[in-house]
Amino acid sequence: MTVPSRVQRVAVIAAPPVSMFNLAIPEMLFGKVEIDGAPGYETVICAPDPGPVPTTGGLDLVVPHGLDAVAAADTVVLAGSGSSTDPDPRVLDALRAAAARGRRIASICTGAFALAEAGLLDGRAATTYWTYRPLLAARHPAIDLQDDVLFVQDGPVLTSSGYAAGIDLCLHVIRTDYGAAVANTVARQALVAPVRPGGQTQFTQTPLPPERGVSFADTRAWAMEHLDEPLGLTDLARHAGVSVRTLSRRFHAETGVSPLQWLLHQRVERAKELLETTTLPMDAVARACGLGTADSLRHHLLRRTGLTPRAYRASFTRLPAPSAAPQGAPTHPRTATGPSSRAS
């Protein structure tokens, strides 16, 4: 992956009546990205008619920029709107023009309807908030609509399901541009969950009330500090002070995945960070993230990313390429390569 050589421009379209929560997500997350002390993104919120923009909450937001901001953007994000089935033709024209220029285009929640009306989702995999899925399927049967996922990327077009899944989509964009280490740093700064895979279910159960005041958030934080240890259900249950059965039931209710699935995901994410930011040998990376052996690391990373550890490191390293050796000096093989080209 070649880290962008300049700040990435993001245009967030506020189509009235816009969801304030949807609108805040890109600005909050992209605004926290810093690369070598400099901003990684420049985020501009724009609207078809600059000025007061109605929101789904009954308030008006003052948006000073018009859709001309889309022309200068590398990434265009369409926030969810309360009028999902009747998008502004000016928004559709701006989306089509951005797509024709090869820009990355994303939607949060019901923003997928405008992408569909613009013809950008025909023949592509996409998703939206689950309650709107039947309507989107009926209006646009050419879409390969994905059930029960957080977000989908098909080429340069990304769509997310409702509300908080927009956080996962934006973190995925950050990870694509700058790597897992940067994306997970942003997640920690924003006090949100680390990068989750897009295929994770959007149907999480309503969290159950804590039993005896136990918070599994504390146990998850403890586990993150001990990923290099052979943690299992018994260890997690002991830390939480509950039975294994209670842990499994309540953990899934809170996170949407089982404790062991969550552990594996965090270990793979830690492996990505180490591959991007260190020159540790593969066995050492595997031990440090709790995957045990280089063979196990290879198996899980290949399954999650389609890349071997060495290929992942070559594509996503954040380490500078070493200076050329003086003439006549001995050369040594490099464990980590310099940045290479990235496909969006």
CSV table of C-alpha atoms in Angstrom, one decimal:
chain,number,residue,atom,x,y,z
A,1,MET,CA,0.0,0.0,0.0
A,2,THR,CA,1.3,3.4,-0.9
A,3,VAL,CA,0.3,5.9,1.9
A,4,PRO,CA,-1.3,8.9,0.2
A,5,SER,CA,1.3,11.6,-0.4
A,6,ARG,CA,-1.1,14.4,0.4
A,7,VAL,CA,-4.1,15.0,2.6
A,8,GLN,CA,-7.1,13.0,1.4
A,9,ARG,CA,-10.2,15.1,0.6
A,10,VAL,CA,-13.6,13.8,1.8
A,11,ALA,CA,-16.9,15.4,0.8
A,12,VAL,CA,-19.8,14.4,3.0
A,13,ILE,CA,-23.2,15.2,1.3
A,14,ALA,CA,-26.0,16.3,3.7
A,15,ALA,CA,-29.1,15.6,1.7
A,16,PRO,CA,-32.1,17.0,3.6
A,17,PRO,CA,-33.6,16.0,6.0
A,18,VAL,CA,-30.2,14.6,7.0
A,19,SER,CA,-29.5,12.3,10.0
A,20,MET,CA,-27.2,14.3,12.4
A,21,PHE,CA,-25.7,11.1,13.7
A,22,ASN,CA,-24.8,9.9,10.2
A,23,LEU,CA,-23.4,13.3,9.3
A,24,ALA,CA,-21.2,13.4,12.4
A,25,ILE,CA,-19.5,10.0,11.9
A,26,PRO,CA,-17.2,10.8,9.0
A,27,GLU,CA,-16.1,14.2,10.4
A,28,MET,CA,-15.4,12.7,13.8
A,29,LEU,CA,-13.4,9.7,12.6
A,30,PHE,CA,-11.5,11.2,9.6
A,31,GLY,CA,-10.7,14.2,11.6
A,32,LYS,CA,-8.8,12.1,14.1
A,33,VAL,CA,-6.3,10.7,11.6
A,34,GLU,CA,-2.8,12.1,11.9
A,35,ILE,CA,0.1,10.9,9.8
A,36,ASP,CA,3.5,12.1,11.0
A,37,GLY,CA,1.8,14.9,12.9
A,38,ALA,CA,-0.2,16.1,9.9
A,39,PRO,CA,-3.9,15.6,9.1
A,40,GLY,CA,-4.6,12.6,7.0
A,41,TYR,CA,-8.0,13.9,5.7
A,42,GLU,CA,-9.7,17.1,5.0
A,43,THR,CA,-13.4,16.7,5.5
A,44,VAL,CA,-16.0,19.1,4.0
A,45,ILE,CA,-19.7,18.9,4.6
A,46,CYS,CA,-21.8,20.1,1.6
A,47,ALA,CA,-25.4,20.3,0.6
A,48,PRO,CA,-27.4,20.9,-2.6
A,49,ASP,CA,-28.4,24.3,-1.2
A,50,PRO,CA,-25.8,25.9,1.1
A,51,GLY,CA,-27.2,27.4,4.3
A,52,PRO,CA,-29.7,25.9,6.8
A,53,VAL,CA,-30.3,22.2,6.1
A,54,PRO,CA,-33.2,20.4,7.9
A,55,THR,CA,-32.4,17.3,9.9
A,56,THR,CA,-34.4,14.3,10.9
A,57,GLY,CA,-34.3,15.6,14.4
A,58,GLY,CA,-36.2,18.8,13.6
A,59,LEU,CA,-33.2,21.1,13.8
A,60,ASP,CA,-31.5,23.0,11.1
A,61,LEU,CA,-27.7,22.8,10.5
A,62,VAL,CA,-25.9,25.5,8.7
A,63,VAL,CA,-23.9,24.0,5.9
A,64,PRO,CA,-21.8,26.6,4.1
A,65,HIS,CA,-20.5,24.5,1.1
A,66,GLY,CA,-22.4,23.5,-2.0
A,67,LEU,CA,-22.0,20.4,-4.1
A,68,ASP,CA,-19.1,21.9,-6.0
A,69,ALA,CA,-17.0,20.5,-3.0
A,70,VAL,CA,-17.7,17.0,-4.5
A,71,ALA,CA,-15.6,17.8,-7.6
A,72,ALA,CA,-12.5,18.2,-5.5
A,73,ALA,CA,-13.0,15.1,-3.3
A,74,ASP,CA,-11.1,11.8,-3.3
A,75,THR,CA,-13.9,10.2,-1.4
A,76,VAL,CA,-17.6,11.1,-1.4
A,77,VAL,CA,-19.8,10.0,1.5
A,78,LEU,CA,-23.6,10.3,1.4
A,79,ALA,CA,-25.2,10.5,4.8
A,80,GLY,CA,-28.5,8.9,5.5
A,81,SER,CA,-31.6,11.0,4.8
A,82,GLY,CA,-35.2,10.9,5.9
A,83,SER,CA,-36.3,11.2,2.3
A,84,SER,CA,-34.5,8.2,1.0
A,85,THR,CA,-36.8,7.4,-1.8
A,86,ASP,CA,-36.8,10.8,-3.4
A,87,PRO,CA,-33.2,12.0,-3.8
A,88,ASP,CA,-32.4,15.4,-5.1
A,89,PRO,CA,-31.4,15.2,-8.8
A,90,ARG,CA,-28.5,17.5,-8.1
A,91,VAL,CA,-27.1,15.0,-5.7
A,92,LEU,CA,-27.5,12.2,-8.2
A,93,ASP,CA,-25.6,14.2,-10.8
A,94,ALA,CA,-22.8,14.9,-8.4
A,95,LEU,CA,-22.5,11.2,-7.5
A,96,ARG,CA,-22.5,10.2,-11.2
A,97,ALA,CA,-19.8,12.7,-12.0
A,98,ALA,CA,-17.7,11.5,-9.1
A,99,ALA,CA,-18.0,7.9,-10.2
A,100,ALA,CA,-17.1,8.9,-13.7
A,101,ARG,CA,-13.9,10.4,-12.3
A,102,GLY,CA,-13.1,7.1,-10.5
A,103,ARG,CA,-13.6,8.5,-7.1
A,104,ARG,CA,-14.5,6.3,-4.1
A,105,ILE,CA,-18.1,6.7,-3.1
A,106,ALA,CA,-19.8,5.5,0.1
A,107,SER,CA,-23.2,5.7,1.7
A,108,ILE,CA,-24.3,5.4,5.3
A,109,CYS,CA,-27.7,3.8,6.1
A,110,THR,CA,-30.4,5.0,3.7
A,111,GLY,CA,-27.8,6.9,1.6
A,112,ALA,CA,-27.7,3.7,-0.4
A,113,PHE,CA,-31.0,4.7,-2.0
A,114,ALA,CA,-29.4,7.7,-3.7
A,115,LEU,CA,-26.5,5.6,-4.9
A,116,ALA,CA,-29.0,3.2,-6.3
A,117,GLU,CA,-31.0,6.0,-8.0
A,118,ALA,CA,-27.8,7.2,-9.6
A,119,GLY,CA,-27.2,3.8,-11.1
A,120,LEU,CA,-24.1,3.2,-9.1
A,121,LEU,CA,-25.2,0.0,-7.4
A,122,ASP,CA,-26.6,-2.0,-10.4
A,123,GLY,CA,-24.8,-5.3,-10.6
A,124,ARG,CA,-22.9,-4.5,-7.4
A,125,ALA,CA,-23.1,-6.0,-3.9
A,126,ALA,CA,-24.5,-3.5,-1.4
A,127,THR,CA,-26.4,-3.2,1.8
A,128,THR,CA,-28.6,-0.8,3.8
A,129,TYR,CA,-30.3,-0.7,7.2
A,130,TRP,CA,-32.2,-3.9,7.5
A,131,THR,CA,-35.7,-2.4,7.9
A,132,TYR,CA,-35.3,-0.7,4.5
A,133,ARG,CA,-33.8,-3.7,2.7
A,134,PRO,CA,-37.1,-5.0,1.2
A,135,LEU,CA,-37.9,-1.5,-0.2
A,136,LEU,CA,-34.4,-1.1,-1.8
A,137,ALA,CA,-34.7,-4.6,-3.2
A,138,ALA,CA,-38.1,-3.9,-4.7
A,139,ARG,CA,-37.1,-0.6,-6.2
A,140,HIS,CA,-33.7,-1.8,-7.5
A,141,PRO,CA,-33.7,-5.5,-8.3
A,142,ALA,CA,-30.4,-5.3,-10.2
A,143,ILE,CA,-28.5,-4.8,-6.9
A,144,ASP,CA,-26.9,-7.8,-5.3
A,145,LEU,CA,-28.3,-6.9,-1.9
A,146,GLN,CA,-26.4,-8.4,1.0
A,147,ASP,CA,-28.4,-9.5,4.1
A,148,ASP,CA,-27.2,-9.1,7.7
A,149,VAL,CA,-23.8,-7.4,7.2
A,150,LEU,CA,-22.3,-4.2,8.6
A,151,PHE,CA,-20.9,-2.9,5.3
A,152,VAL,CA,-20.0,-4.0,1.8
A,153,GLN,CA,-17.3,-2.8,-0.5
A,154,ASP,CA,-17.7,-3.6,-4.2
A,155,GLY,CA,-14.9,-1.9,-6.1
A,156,PRO,CA,-14.8,1.8,-5.4
A,157,VAL,CA,-18.4,1.8,-4.0
A,158,LEU,CA,-19.1,1.1,-0.3
A,159,THR,CA,-22.4,0.9,1.5
A,160,SER,CA,-23.2,0.4,5.2
A,161,SER,CA,-26.2,-0.7,7.2
A,162,GLY,CA,-27.8,1.6,9.8
A,163,TYR,CA,-26.4,4.1,12.2
A,164,ALA,CA,-23.3,2.8,14.0
A,165,ALA,CA,-22.3,0.6,11.0
A,166,GLY,CA,-21.2,3.9,9.4
A,167,ILE,CA,-18.4,3.9,12.0
A,168,ASP,CA,-17.2,0.5,10.8
A,169,LEU,CA,-17.3,1.7,7.2
A,170,CYS,CA,-15.3,4.8,7.9
A,171,LEU,CA,-12.7,2.8,9.9
A,172,HIS,CA,-12.5,0.4,7.0
A,173,VAL,CA,-11.7,3.4,4.7
A,174,ILE,CA,-9.0,4.6,7.1
A,175,ARG,CA,-7.5,1.1,7.3
A,176,THR,CA,-7.5,0.9,3.5
A,177,ASP,CA,-5.7,4.3,3.2
A,178,TYR,CA,-3.4,4.2,6.1
A,179,GLY,CA,-3.4,0.7,7.6
A,180,ALA,CA,-4.8,-1.2,10.6
A,181,ALA,CA,-2.6,0.4,13.1
A,182,VAL,CA,-3.9,3.9,12.2
A,183,ALA,CA,-7.5,2.8,12.0
A,184,ASN,CA,-7.3,1.1,15.4
A,185,THR,CA,-5.7,4.2,17.0
A,186,VAL,CA,-8.6,6.3,15.7
A,187,ALA,CA,-11.0,3.8,17.1
A,188,ARG,CA,-9.4,4.0,20.5
A,189,GLN,CA,-9.3,7.8,20.4
A,190,ALA,CA,-13.0,7.9,19.5
A,191,LEU,CA,-13.8,5.3,22.2
A,192,VAL,CA,-15.5,2.9,19.7
A,193,ALA,CA,-14.9,-0.7,18.9
A,194,PRO,CA,-11.8,-1.6,17.0
A,195,VAL,CA,-12.1,-2.3,13.3
A,196,ARG,CA,-14.8,-5.0,12.7
A,197,PRO,CA,-15.2,-7.1,9.6
A,198,GLY,CA,-17.9,-6.0,7.3
A,199,GLY,CA,-19.5,-9.4,7.3
A,200,GLN,CA,-20.3,-9.2,11.0
A,201,THR,CA,-24.0,-9.4,11.7
A,202,GLN,CA,-26.1,-6.1,12.0
A,203,PHE,CA,-28.6,-8.0,14.1
A,204,THR,CA,-27.1,-7.7,17.6
A,205,GLN,CA,-29.4,-8.4,20.4
A,206,THR,CA,-30.5,-5.7,22.9
A,207,PRO,CA,-27.8,-5.7,25.6
A,208,LEU,CA,-28.9,-7.4,28.8
A,209,PRO,CA,-28.8,-5.5,32.1
A,210,PRO,CA,-25.5,-6.2,33.9
A,211,GLU,CA,-25.7,-9.0,36.4
A,212,ARG,CA,-24.1,-8.2,39.8
A,213,GLY,CA,-22.7,-5.0,38.2
A,214,VAL,CA,-20.4,-6.9,35.9
A,215,SER,CA,-19.2,-5.1,32.8
A,216,PHE,CA,-17.8,-7.2,30.0
A,217,ALA,CA,-16.2,-4.0,28.5
A,218,ASP,CA,-13.7,-4.3,31.4
A,219,THR,CA,-13.0,-8.0,30.4
A,220,ARG,CA,-12.6,-7.1,26.8
A,221,ALA,CA,-10.1,-4.3,27.7
A,222,TRP,CA,-8.2,-6.8,29.9
A,223,ALA,CA,-8.2,-9.4,27.1
A,224,MET,CA,-6.7,-6.8,24.7
A,225,GLU,CA,-3.8,-6.4,27.1
A,226,HIS,CA,-3.2,-10.2,27.2
A,227,LEU,CA,-3.7,-11.3,23.6
A,228,ASP,CA,-0.3,-12.9,23.6
A,229,GLU,CA,-1.5,-15.4,26.3
A,230,PRO,CA,-3.5,-18.5,25.6
A,231,LEU,CA,-6.8,-17.1,26.6
A,232,GLY,CA,-10.0,-19.2,26.5
A,233,LEU,CA,-13.5,-19.1,27.7
A,234,THR,CA,-12.6,-20.1,31.2
A,235,ASP,CA,-10.1,-17.2,31.5
A,236,LEU,CA,-12.6,-14.6,30.3
A,237,ALA,CA,-15.3,-16.0,32.6
A,238,ARG,CA,-13.0,-15.9,35.6
A,239,HIS,CA,-12.0,-12.3,34.9
A,240,ALA,CA,-15.7,-11.3,34.5
A,241,GLY,CA,-16.7,-13.3,37.6
A,242,VAL,CA,-19.4,-15.3,35.8
A,243,SER,CA,-19.9,-18.8,34.6
A,244,VAL,CA,-18.8,-19.8,31.1
A,245,ARG,CA,-22.4,-20.2,30.1
A,246,THR,CA,-23.3,-16.7,31.3
A,247,LEU,CA,-20.3,-15.2,29.6
A,248,SER,CA,-21.1,-16.8,26.3
A,249,ARG,CA,-24.7,-15.7,26.4
A,250,ARG,CA,-24.2,-12.1,27.5
A,251,PHE,CA,-21.0,-11.6,25.5
A,252,HIS,CA,-22.9,-12.4,22.3
A,253,ALA,CA,-25.8,-10.1,23.4
A,254,GLU,CA,-23.4,-7.2,23.8
A,255,THR,CA,-21.1,-7.6,20.8
A,256,GLY,CA,-23.0,-9.8,18.3
A,257,VAL,CA,-20.3,-12.4,18.2
A,258,SER,CA,-19.1,-15.2,20.5
A,259,PRO,CA,-16.1,-14.6,22.9
A,260,LEU,CA,-13.8,-16.8,20.8
A,261,GLN,CA,-14.8,-15.1,17.6
A,262,TRP,CA,-14.1,-11.8,19.1
A,263,LEU,CA,-10.7,-13.0,20.4
A,264,LEU,CA,-9.7,-14.3,17.0
A,265,HIS,CA,-10.7,-11.0,15.3
A,266,GLN,CA,-8.6,-9.0,17.8
A,267,ARG,CA,-5.6,-11.3,17.4
A,268,VAL,CA,-5.7,-10.9,13.6
A,269,GLU,CA,-6.0,-7.1,13.9
A,270,ARG,CA,-3.0,-7.1,16.3
A,271,ALA,CA,-1.1,-9.2,13.8
A,272,LYS,CA,-1.9,-6.7,11.1
A,273,GLU,CA,-0.6,-3.9,13.2
A,274,LEU,CA,2.7,-5.7,13.9
A,275,LEU,CA,3.2,-6.6,10.3
A,276,GLU,CA,2.6,-3.0,9.3
A,277,THR,CA,4.8,-1.3,12.0
A,278,THR,CA,7.6,-3.8,12.9
A,279,THR,CA,10.1,-6.1,11.2
A,280,LEU,CA,9.4,-8.9,13.6
A,281,PRO,CA,9.8,-12.4,12.2
A,282,MET,CA,6.5,-14.2,11.5
A,283,ASP,CA,6.9,-16.6,14.4
A,284,ALA,CA,7.4,-13.6,16.8
A,285,VAL,CA,4.3,-11.9,15.3
A,286,ALA,CA,2.2,-15.0,15.8
A,287,ARG,CA,3.3,-15.3,19.4
A,288,ALA,CA,2.8,-11.7,20.2
A,289,CYS,CA,-0.8,-11.7,19.0
A,290,GLY,CA,-1.7,-15.1,20.5
A,291,LEU,CA,-2.0,-17.1,17.2
A,292,GLY,CA,0.8,-19.4,18.3
A,293,THR,CA,2.8,-20.3,15.1
A,294,ALA,CA,3.6,-18.8,11.8
A,295,ASP,CA,1.5,-21.4,10.1
A,296,SER,CA,-1.5,-20.4,12.2
A,297,LEU,CA,-0.9,-16.7,11.4
A,298,ARG,CA,-0.7,-17.5,7.7
A,299,HIS,CA,-4.0,-19.5,7.9
A,300,HIS,CA,-6.0,-16.9,9.7
A,301,LEU,CA,-4.6,-13.9,7.8
A,302,LEU,CA,-5.1,-15.5,4.4
A,303,ARG,CA,-8.7,-16.4,5.3
A,304,ARG,CA,-9.4,-12.8,6.5
A,305,THR,CA,-7.5,-10.8,3.9
A,306,GLY,CA,-6.6,-13.0,1.0
A,307,LEU,CA,-3.0,-12.2,1.6
A,308,THR,CA,-0.1,-14.2,3.2
A,309,PRO,CA,1.7,-12.4,6.1
A,310,ARG,CA,4.6,-11.6,3.9
A,311,ALA,CA,2.4,-10.2,1.1
A,312,TYR,CA,0.4,-8.2,3.7
A,313,ARG,CA,3.6,-6.7,5.1
A,314,ALA,CA,4.9,-5.9,1.6
A,315,SER,CA,1.6,-4.2,0.7
A,316,PHE,CA,0.8,-2.3,3.9
A,317,THR,CA,4.0,-1.6,5.8
A,318,ARG,CA,4.3,1.8,7.3
A,319,LEU,CA,8.1,1.5,7.7
A,320,PRO,CA,10.3,3.7,5.5
A,321,ALA,CA,12.4,1.8,3.0
A,322,PRO,CA,16.0,1.6,4.2
A,323,SER,CA,18.5,3.9,2.6
A,324,ALA,CA,20.6,2.4,-0.2
A,325,ALA,CA,23.8,0.8,1.1
A,326,PRO,CA,27.1,2.5,0.3
A,327,GLN,CA,28.9,1.0,-2.7
A,328,GLY,CA,30.9,-2.0,-1.6
A,329,ALA,CA,29.0,-2.4,1.7
A,330,PRO,CA,27.4,-5.8,2.4
A,331,THR,CA,23.7,-6.0,1.8
A,332,HIS,CA,21.2,-7.9,3.9
A,333,PRO,CA,17.7,-9.1,3.0
A,334,ARG,CA,14.9,-6.9,4.2
A,335,THR,CA,12.1,-8.3,6.4
A,336,ALA,CA,9.8,-5.4,5.6
A,337,THR,CA,9.6,-3.7,2.3
A,338,GLY,CA,8.9,-0.1,1.5
A,339,PRO,CA,5.4,1.0,0.4
A,340,SER,CA,4.1,-0.4,-2.8
A,341,SER,CA,1.2,0.6,-5.0
A,342,ARG,CA,-2.3,0.2,-3.6
A,343,ALA,CA,-5.5,-0.8,-5.4
A,344,SER,CA,-8.5,1.0,-4.1
